[in-house]
PDB file of C-alpha atoms and ligand atoms in Angstrom:
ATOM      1  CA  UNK A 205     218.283  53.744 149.443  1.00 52.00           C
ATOM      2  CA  UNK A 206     220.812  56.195 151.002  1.00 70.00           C
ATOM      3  CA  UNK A 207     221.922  58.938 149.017  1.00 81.00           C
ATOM      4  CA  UNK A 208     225.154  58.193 147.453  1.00 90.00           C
ATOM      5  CA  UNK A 209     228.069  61.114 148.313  1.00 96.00           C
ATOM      6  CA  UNK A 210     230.497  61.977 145.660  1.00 97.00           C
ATOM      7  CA  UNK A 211     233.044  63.966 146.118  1.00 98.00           C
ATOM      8  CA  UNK A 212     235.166  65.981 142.931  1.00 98.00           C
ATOM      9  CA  UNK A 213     238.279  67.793 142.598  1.00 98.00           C
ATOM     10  CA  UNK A 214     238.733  69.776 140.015  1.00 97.00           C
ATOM     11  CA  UNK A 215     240.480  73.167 139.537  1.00 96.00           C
ATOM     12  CA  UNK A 216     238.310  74.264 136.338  1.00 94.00           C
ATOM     13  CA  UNK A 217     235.494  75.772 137.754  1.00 95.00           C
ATOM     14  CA  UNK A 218     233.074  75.280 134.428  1.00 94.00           C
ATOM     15  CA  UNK A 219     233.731  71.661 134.830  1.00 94.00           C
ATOM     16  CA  UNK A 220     233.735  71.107 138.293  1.00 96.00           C
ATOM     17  CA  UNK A 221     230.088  72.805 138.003  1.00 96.00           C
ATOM     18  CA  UNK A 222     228.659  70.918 135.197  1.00 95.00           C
ATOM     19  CA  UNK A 223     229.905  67.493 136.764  1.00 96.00           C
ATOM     20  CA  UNK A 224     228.050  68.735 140.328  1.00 96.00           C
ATOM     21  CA  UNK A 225     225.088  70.269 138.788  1.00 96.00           C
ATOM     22  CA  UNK A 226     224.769  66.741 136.520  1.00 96.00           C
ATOM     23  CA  UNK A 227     225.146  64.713 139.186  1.00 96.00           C
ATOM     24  CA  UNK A 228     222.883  66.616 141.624  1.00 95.00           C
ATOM     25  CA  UNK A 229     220.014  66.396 139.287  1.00 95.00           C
ATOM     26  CA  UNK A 230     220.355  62.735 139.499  1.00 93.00           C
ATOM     27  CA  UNK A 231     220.331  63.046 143.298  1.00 93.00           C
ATOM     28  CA  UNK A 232     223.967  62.038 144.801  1.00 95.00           C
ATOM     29  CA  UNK A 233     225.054  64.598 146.804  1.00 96.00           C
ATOM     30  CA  UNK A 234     228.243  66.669 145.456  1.00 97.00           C
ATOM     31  CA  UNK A 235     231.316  68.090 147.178  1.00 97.00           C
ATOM     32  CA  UNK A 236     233.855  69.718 145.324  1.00 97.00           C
ATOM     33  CA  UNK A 237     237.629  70.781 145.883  1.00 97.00           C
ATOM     34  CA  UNK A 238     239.802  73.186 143.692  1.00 97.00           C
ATOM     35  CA  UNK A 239     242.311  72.214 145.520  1.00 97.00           C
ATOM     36  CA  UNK A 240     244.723  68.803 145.515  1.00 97.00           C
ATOM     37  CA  UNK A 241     245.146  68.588 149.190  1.00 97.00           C
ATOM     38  CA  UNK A 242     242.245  70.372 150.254  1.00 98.00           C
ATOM     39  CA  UNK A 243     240.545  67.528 148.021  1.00 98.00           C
ATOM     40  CA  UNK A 244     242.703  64.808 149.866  1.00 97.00           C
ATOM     41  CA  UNK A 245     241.572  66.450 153.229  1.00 97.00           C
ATOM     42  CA  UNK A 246     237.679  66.668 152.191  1.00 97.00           C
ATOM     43  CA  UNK A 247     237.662  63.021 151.080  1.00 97.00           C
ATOM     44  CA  UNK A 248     239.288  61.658 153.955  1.00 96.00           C
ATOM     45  CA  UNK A 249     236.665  63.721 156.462  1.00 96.00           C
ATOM     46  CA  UNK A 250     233.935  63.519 154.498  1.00 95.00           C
ATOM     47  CA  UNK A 251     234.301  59.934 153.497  1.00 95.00           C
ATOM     48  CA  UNK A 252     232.355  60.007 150.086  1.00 96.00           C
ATOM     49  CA  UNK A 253     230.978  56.709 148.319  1.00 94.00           C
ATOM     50  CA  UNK A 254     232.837  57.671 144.994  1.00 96.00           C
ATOM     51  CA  UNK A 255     235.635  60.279 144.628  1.00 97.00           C
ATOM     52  CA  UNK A 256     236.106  62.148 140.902  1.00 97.00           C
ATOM     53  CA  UNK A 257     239.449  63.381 140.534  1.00 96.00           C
ATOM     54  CA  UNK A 258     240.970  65.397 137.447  1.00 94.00           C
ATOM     55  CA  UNK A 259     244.927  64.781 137.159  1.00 91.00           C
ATOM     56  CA  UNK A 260     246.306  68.326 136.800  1.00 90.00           C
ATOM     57  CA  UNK A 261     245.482  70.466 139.943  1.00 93.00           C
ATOM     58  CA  UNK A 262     247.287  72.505 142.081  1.00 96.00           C
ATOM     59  CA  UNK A 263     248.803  71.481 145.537  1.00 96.00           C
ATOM     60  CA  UNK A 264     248.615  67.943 144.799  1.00 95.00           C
ATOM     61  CA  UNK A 265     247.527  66.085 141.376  1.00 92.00           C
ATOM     62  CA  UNK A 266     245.396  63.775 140.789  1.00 93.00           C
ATOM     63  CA  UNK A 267     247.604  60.641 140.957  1.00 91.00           C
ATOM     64  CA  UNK A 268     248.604  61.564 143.949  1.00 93.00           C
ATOM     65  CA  UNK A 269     246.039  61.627 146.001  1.00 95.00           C
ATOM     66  CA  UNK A 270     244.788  58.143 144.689  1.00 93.00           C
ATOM     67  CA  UNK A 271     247.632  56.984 146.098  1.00 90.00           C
ATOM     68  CA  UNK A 272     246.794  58.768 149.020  1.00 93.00           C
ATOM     69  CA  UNK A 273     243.389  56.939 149.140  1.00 93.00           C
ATOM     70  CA  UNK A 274     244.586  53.872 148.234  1.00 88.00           C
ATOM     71  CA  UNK A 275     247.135  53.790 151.555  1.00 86.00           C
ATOM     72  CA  UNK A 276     244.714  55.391 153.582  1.00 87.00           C
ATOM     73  CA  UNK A 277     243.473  52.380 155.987  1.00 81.00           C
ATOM     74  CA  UNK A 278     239.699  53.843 156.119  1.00 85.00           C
ATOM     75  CA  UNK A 279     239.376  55.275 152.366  1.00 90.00           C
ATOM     76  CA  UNK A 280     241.292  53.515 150.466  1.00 85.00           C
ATOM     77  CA  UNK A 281     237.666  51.259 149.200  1.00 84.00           C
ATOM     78  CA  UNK A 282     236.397  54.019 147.971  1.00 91.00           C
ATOM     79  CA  UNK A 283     236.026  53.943 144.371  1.00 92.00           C
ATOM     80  CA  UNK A 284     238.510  56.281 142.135  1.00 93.00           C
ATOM     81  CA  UNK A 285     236.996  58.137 138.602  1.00 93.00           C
ATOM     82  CA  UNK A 286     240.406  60.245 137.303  1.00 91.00           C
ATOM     83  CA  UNK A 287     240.017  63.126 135.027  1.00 91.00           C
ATOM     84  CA  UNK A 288     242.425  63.163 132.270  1.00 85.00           C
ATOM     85  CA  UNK A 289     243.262  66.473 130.529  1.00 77.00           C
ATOM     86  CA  UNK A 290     244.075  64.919 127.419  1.00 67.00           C
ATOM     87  CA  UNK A 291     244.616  61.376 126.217  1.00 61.00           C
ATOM     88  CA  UNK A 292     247.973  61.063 127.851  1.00 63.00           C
ATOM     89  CA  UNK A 293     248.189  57.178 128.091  1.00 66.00           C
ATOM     90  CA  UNK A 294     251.245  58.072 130.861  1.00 71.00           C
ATOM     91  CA  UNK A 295     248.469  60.398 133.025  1.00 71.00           C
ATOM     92  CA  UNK A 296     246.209  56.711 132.805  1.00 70.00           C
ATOM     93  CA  UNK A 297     248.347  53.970 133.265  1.00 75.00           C
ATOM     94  CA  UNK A 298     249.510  55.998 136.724  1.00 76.00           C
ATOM     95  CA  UNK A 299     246.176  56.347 137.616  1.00 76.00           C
ATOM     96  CA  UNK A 300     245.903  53.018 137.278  1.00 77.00           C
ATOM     97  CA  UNK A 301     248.717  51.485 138.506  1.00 75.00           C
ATOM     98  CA  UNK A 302     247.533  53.532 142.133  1.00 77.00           C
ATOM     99  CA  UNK A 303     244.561  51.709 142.075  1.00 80.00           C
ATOM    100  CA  UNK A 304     241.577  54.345 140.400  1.00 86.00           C
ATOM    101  CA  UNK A 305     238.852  52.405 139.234  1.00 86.00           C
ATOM    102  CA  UNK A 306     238.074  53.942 136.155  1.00 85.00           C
ATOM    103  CA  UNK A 307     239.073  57.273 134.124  1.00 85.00           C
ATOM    104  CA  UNK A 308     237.565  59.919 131.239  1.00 88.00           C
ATOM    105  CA  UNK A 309     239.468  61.743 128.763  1.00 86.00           C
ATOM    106  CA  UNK A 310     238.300  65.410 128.558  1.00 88.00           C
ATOM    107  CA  UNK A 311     236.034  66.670 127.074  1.00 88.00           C
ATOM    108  CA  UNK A 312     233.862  64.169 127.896  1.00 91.00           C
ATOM    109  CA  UNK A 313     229.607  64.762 127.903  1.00 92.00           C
ATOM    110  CA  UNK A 314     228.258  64.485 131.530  1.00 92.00           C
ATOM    111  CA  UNK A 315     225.937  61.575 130.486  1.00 91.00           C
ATOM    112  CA  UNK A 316     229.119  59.344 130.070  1.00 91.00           C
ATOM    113  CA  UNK A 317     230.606  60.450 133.436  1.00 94.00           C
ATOM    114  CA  UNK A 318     226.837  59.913 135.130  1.00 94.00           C
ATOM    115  CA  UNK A 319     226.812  56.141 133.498  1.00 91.00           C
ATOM    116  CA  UNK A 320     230.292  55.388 134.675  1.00 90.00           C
ATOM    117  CA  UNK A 321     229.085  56.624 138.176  1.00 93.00           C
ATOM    118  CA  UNK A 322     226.662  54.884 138.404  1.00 91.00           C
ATOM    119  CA  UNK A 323     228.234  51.742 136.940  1.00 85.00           C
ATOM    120  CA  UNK A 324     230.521  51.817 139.084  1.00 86.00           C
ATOM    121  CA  UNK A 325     228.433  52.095 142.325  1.00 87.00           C
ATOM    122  CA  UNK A 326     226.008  49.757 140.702  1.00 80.00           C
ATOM    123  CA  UNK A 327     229.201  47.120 141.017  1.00 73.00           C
ATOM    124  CA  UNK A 328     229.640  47.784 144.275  1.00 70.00           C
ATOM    125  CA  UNK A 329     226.273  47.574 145.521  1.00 64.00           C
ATOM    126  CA  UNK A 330     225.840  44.212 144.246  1.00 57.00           C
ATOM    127  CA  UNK A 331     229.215  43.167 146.013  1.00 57.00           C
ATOM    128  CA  UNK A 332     227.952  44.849 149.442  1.00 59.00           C
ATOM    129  CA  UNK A 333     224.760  43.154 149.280  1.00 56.00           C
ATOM    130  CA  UNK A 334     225.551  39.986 149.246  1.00 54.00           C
ATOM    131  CA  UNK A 335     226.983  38.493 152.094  1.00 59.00           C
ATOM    132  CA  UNK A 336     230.952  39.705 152.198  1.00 67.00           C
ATOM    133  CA  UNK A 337     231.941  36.064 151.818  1.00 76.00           C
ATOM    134  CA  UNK A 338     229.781  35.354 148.978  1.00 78.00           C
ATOM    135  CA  UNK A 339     230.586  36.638 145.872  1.00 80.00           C
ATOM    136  CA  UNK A 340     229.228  36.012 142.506  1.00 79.00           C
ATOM    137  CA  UNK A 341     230.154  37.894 139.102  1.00 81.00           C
ATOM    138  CA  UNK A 342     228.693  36.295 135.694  1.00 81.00           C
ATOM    139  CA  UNK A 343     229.638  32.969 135.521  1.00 87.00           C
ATOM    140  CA  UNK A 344     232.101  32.907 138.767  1.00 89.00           C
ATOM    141  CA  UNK A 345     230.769  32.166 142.385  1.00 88.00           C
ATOM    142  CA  UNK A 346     233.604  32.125 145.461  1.00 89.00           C
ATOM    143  CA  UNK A 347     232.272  31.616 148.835  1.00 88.00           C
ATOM    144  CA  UNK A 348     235.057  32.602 150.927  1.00 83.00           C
ATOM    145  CA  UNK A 349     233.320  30.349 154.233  1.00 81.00           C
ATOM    146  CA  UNK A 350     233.807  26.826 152.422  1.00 83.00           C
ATOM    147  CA  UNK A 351     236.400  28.079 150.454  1.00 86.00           C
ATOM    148  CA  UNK A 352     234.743  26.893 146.986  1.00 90.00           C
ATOM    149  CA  UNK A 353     234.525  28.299 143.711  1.00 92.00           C
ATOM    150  CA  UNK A 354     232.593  27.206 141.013  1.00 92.00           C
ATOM    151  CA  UNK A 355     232.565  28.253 137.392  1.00 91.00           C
ATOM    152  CA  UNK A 356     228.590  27.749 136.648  1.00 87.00           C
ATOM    153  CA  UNK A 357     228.476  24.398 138.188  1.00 84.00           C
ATOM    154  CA  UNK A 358     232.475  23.338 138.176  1.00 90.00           C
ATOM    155  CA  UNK A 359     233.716  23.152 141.148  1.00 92.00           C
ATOM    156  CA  UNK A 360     237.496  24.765 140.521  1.00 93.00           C
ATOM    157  CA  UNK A 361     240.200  23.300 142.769  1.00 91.00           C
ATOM    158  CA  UNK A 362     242.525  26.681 143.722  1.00 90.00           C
ATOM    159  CA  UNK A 363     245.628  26.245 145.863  1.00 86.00           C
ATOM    160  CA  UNK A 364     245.233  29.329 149.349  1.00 83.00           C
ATOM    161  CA  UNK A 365     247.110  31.707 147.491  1.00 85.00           C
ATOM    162  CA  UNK A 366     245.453  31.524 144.617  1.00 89.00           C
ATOM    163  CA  UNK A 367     242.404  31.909 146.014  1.00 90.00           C
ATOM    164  CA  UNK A 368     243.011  34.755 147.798  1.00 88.00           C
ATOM    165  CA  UNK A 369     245.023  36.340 144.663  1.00 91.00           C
ATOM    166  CA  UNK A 370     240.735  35.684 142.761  1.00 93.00           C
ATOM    167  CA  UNK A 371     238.914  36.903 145.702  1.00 90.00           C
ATOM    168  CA  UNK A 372     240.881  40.128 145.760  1.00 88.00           C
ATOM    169  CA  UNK A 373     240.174  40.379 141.892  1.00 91.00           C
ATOM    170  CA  UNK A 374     236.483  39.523 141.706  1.00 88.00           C
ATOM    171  CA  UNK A 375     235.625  41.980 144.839  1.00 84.00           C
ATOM    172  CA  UNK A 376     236.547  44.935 142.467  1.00 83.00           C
ATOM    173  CA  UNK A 377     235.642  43.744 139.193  1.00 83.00           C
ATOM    174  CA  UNK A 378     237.121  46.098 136.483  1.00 84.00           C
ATOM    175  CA  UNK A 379     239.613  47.752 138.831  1.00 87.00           C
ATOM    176  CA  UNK A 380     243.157  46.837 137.963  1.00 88.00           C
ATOM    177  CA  UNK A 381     245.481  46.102 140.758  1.00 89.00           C
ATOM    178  CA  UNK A 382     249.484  46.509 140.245  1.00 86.00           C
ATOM    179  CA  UNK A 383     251.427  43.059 140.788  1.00 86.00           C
ATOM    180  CA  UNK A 384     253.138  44.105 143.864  1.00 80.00           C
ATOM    181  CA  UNK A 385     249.840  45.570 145.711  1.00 81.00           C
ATOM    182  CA  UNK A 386     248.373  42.424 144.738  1.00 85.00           C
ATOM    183  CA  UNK A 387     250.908  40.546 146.563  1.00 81.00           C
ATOM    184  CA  UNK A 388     251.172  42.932 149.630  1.00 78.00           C
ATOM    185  CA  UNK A 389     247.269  42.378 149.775  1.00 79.00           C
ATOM    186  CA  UNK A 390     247.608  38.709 149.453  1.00 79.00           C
ATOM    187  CA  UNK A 391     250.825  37.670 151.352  1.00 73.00           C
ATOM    188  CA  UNK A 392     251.211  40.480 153.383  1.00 70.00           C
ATOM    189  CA  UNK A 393     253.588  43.250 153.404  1.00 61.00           C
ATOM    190  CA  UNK A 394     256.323  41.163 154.969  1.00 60.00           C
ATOM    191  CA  UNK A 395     256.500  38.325 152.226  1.00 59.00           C
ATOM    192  CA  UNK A 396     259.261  38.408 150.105  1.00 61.00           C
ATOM    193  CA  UNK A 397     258.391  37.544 146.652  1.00 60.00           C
ATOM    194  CA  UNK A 398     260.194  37.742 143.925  1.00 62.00           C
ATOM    195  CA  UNK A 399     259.214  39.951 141.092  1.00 58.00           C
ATOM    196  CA  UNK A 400     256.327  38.459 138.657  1.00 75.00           C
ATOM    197  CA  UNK A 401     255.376  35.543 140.935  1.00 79.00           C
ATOM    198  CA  UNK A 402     251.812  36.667 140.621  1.00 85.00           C
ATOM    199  CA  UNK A 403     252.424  36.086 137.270  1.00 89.00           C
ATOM    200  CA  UNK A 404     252.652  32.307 137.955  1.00 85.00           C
ATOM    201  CA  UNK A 405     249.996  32.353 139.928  1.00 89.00           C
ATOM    202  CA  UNK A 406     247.625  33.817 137.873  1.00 94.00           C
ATOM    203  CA  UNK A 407     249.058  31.810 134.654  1.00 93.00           C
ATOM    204  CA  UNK A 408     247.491  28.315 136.931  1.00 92.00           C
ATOM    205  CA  UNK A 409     244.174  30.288 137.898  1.00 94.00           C
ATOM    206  CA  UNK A 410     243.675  30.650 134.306  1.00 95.00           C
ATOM    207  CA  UNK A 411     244.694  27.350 133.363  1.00 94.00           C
ATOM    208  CA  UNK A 412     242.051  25.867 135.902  1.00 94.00           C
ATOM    209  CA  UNK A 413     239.299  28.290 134.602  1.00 94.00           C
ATOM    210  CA  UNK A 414     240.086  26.802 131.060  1.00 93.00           C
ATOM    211  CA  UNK A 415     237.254  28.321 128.563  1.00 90.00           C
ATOM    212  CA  UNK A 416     236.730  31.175 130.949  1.00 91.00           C
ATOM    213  CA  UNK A 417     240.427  31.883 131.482  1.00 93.00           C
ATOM    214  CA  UNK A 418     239.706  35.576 129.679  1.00 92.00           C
ATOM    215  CA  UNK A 419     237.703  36.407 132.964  1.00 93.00           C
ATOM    216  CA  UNK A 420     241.044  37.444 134.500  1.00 94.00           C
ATOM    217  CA  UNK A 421     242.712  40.402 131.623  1.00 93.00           C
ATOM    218  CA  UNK A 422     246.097  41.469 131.821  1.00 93.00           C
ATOM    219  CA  UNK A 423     246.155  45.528 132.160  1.00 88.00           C
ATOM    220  CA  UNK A 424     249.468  45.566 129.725  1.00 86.00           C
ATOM    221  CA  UNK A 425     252.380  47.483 132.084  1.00 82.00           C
ATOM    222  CA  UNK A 426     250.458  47.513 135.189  1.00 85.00           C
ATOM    223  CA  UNK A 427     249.244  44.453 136.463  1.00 90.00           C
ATOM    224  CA  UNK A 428     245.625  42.797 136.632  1.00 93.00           C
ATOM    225  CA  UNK A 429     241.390  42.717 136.632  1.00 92.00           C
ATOM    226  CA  UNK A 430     238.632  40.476 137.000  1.00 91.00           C
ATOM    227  CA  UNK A 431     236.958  41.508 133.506  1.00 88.00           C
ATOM    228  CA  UNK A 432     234.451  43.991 133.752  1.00 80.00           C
ATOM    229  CA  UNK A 433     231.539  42.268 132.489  1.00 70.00           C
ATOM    230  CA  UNK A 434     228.594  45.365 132.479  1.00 62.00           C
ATOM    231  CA  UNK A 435     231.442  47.035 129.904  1.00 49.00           C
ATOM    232  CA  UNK A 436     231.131  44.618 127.221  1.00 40.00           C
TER     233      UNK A 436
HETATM  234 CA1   CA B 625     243.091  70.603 136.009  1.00 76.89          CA
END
């Protein structure tokens, strides 16, 4: 297997060395910014399969360069950890809401951070294995060829944009995506939508999925996620 690449940015230099020493002894290789957008610069040449961020750094924070990522046509896959000083909900839901896949509240032991790592790229690899039009995720199977998608052995009938609006979802289980990125990804940046028609659309997904409707969780102020199953 390659060696996985993760790059951190973190201004506290005890931290930034525990997380790099922590993660080097389980063999990903570690790059690390003190900077904001020396970080932004490193990640987009470097291209790293996971990028930790902290919130609070200097040049450019945290948030910030997620959203960076996120608009960034060749990086903006890879998979966001944020770093949050303290347990500012406002610091999360922004990380969030520009698309980071996860986040830690300092302190936080290295063992959790090395799980959700690896979680996290454990998620992916599954997703980059199989065939990019097949995906499967506990009891959910879409195969994006036939355009089919089957609850264990249902087959669920799901109007185009609907189907688009779950394949998005269950490609990036756990990662919450904001309504209107949702949209842009779905209908393209041109569409005009008014505001909360996702939320019809994702109000008849769940309908159809009936018993498994909870597979799709609302992320309360921001948006959406295909439920992350490995958490439970
Ligand atoms: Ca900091």
């Amino acid at each position: 297997m390659n060696i996985r690449r993760i790059a951190i940015v973190e201004d506290e230099p005890d931290i930034a060395e525990i997380i790099a020493y922590n993660l080097g002894r389980e063999g990903f290789e570690v790059q690390h910014a003190e900077h904001g957008t020396e970080g932004l610069k490193m990640i987009k040449e470097w291209k790293p399969d996971l990028a930790i961020l902290d919130i609070m750094l200097p040049g450019m924070d945290g948030v910030e360069i997620c959203r960076n990522i996120r608009q960034a046509e060749n990086i903006r896959d890879i998979p966001i950890i944020m770093l949050s000083a303290k347990d500012d909900e406002i610091d999360v839901v922004l990380g969030l809401r520009m698309g980071a896949d996860d986040y830690i509240t300092k302190p936080f032991s290295p063992r959790e951070l090395i799980e959700r790592v690896k979680a996290i790229l454990r998620r992916r690899r599954i997703n980059d294995d199989s065939s990019e039009n097949q995906l499967a995720y506990g009891p959910l199977s879409v195969d994006k060829d036939r355009h089919e998608v089957k609850l264990i052995d249902d087959n669920i009938d799901l109007t185009a944009t609907e189907f688009k609006i779950l394949s998005c979802l269950v490609e990036r289980p756990g990662r919450v995506f904001k309504r209107d990125d949702l949209l842009s990804r779905v209908l393209g940046d041109d569409a005009i939508v008014i505001d909360r028609t996702i939320d019809v659309h994702i109000r008849s997904i769940r309908k159809k999925f009936g018993d498994h409707r909870d597979l799709i969780e609302t992320v309360r102020g921001v948006g959406y996620r295909f439920k992350d199953i490995e958490s439970l």
